PDB file of C-alpha atoms in Angstrom:
ATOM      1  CA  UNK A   1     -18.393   3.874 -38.292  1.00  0.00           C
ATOM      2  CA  UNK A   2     -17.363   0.182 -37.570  1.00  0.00           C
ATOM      3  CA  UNK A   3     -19.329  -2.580 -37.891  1.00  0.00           C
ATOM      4  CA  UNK A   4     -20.097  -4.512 -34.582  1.00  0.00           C
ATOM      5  CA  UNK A   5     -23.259  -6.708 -34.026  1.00  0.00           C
ATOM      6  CA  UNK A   6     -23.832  -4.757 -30.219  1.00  0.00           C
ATOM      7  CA  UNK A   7     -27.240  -3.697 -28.734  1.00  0.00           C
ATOM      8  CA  UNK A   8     -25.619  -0.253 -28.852  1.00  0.00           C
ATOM      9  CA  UNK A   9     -23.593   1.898 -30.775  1.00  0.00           C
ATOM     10  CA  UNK A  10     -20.792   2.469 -29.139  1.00  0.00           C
ATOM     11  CA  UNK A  11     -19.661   5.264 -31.248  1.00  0.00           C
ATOM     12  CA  UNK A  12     -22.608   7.059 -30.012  1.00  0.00           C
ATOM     13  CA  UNK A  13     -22.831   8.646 -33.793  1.00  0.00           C
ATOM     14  CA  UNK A  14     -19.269   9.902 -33.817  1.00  0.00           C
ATOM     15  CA  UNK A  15     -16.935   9.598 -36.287  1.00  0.00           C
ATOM     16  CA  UNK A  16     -13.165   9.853 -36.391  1.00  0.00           C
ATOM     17  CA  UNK A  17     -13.087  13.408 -37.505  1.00  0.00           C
ATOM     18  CA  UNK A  18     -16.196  14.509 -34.787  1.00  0.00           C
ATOM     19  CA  UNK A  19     -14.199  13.088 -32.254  1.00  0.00           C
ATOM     20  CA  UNK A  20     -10.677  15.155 -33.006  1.00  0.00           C
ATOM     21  CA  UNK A  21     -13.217  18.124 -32.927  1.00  0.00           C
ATOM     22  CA  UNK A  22     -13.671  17.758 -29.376  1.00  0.00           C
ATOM     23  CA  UNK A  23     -11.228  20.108 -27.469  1.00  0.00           C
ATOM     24  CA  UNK A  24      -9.785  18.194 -24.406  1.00  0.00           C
ATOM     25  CA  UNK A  25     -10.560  19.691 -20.678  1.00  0.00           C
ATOM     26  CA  UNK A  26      -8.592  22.324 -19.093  1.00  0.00           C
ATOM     27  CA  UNK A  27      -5.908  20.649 -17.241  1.00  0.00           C
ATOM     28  CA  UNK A  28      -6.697  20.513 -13.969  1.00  0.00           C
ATOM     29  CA  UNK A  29      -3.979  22.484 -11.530  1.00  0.00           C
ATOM     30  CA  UNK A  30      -1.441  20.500 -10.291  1.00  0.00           C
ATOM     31  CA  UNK A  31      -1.818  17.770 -13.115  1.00  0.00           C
ATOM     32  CA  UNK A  32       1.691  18.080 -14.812  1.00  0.00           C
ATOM     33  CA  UNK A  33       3.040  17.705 -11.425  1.00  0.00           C
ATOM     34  CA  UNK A  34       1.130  14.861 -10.445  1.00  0.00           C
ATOM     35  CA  UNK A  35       2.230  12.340 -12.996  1.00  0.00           C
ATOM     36  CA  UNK A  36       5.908  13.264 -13.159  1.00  0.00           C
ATOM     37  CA  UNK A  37       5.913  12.322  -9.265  1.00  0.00           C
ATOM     38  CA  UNK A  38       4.121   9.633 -10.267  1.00  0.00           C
ATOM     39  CA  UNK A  39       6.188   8.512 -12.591  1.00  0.00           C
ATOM     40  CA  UNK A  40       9.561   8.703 -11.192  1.00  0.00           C
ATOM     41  CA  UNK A  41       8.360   7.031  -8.097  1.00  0.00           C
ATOM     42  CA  UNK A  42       7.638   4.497 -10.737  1.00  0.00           C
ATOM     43  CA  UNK A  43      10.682   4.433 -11.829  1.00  0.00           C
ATOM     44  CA  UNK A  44      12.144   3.955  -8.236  1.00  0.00           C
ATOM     45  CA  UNK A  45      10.587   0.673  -8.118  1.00  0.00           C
ATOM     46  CA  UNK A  46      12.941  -2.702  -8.781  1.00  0.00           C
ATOM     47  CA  UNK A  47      10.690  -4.515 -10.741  1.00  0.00           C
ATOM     48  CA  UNK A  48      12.655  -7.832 -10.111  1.00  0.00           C
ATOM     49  CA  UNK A  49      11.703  -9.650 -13.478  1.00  0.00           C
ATOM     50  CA  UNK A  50      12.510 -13.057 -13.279  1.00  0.00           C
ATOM     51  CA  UNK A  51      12.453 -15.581 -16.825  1.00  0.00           C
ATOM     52  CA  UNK A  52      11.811 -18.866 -17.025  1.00  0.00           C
ATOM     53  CA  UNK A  53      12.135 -21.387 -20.333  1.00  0.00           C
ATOM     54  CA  UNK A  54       9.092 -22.922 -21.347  1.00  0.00           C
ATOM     55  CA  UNK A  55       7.902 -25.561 -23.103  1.00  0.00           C
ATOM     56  CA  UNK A  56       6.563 -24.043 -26.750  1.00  0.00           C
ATOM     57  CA  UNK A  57       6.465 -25.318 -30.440  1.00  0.00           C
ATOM     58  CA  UNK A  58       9.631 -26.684 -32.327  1.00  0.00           C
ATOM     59  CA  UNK A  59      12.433 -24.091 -33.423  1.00  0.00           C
ATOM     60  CA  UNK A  60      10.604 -21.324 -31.204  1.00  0.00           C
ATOM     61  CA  UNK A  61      12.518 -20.444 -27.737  1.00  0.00           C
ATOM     62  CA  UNK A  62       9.549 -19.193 -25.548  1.00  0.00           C
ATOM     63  CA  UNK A  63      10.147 -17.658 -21.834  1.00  0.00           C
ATOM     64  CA  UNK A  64       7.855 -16.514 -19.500  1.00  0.00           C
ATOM     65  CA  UNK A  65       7.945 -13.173 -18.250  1.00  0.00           C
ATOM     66  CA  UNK A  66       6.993 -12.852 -14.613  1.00  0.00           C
TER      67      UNK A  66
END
């Protein structure tokens, strides 16, 4: 366990090898095919990044990402 100072434990008494015990769901049909079309219309999208210099601490070159 970790130690945490919540009103609950969020590990609900499971450790790291009772979790990897648990067997996952059976996938549900049409899963697979679901996130690849996801995905490439993801990938379809321009996401137009732009960059701009900011101000940040001596010798470091700092840009924001937008």
């Amino acid at each position: 366990m970790f130690a945490h100072d919540f009103p609950f434990d969020p590990t609900y008494g499971y450790d790291l090898p009772a979790l990897l015990k648990i067997a996952p769901p059976p996938e549900p049909p049409g899963f697979v095919d679901c996130w690849r079309d996801t995905y490439a219309q993801t990938r379809a999208v321009d996401p137009a990044v732009t960059l701009r210099e900011v101000d940040g601490p001596p010798q470091v070159h700092v840009e924001e990402l937008e």
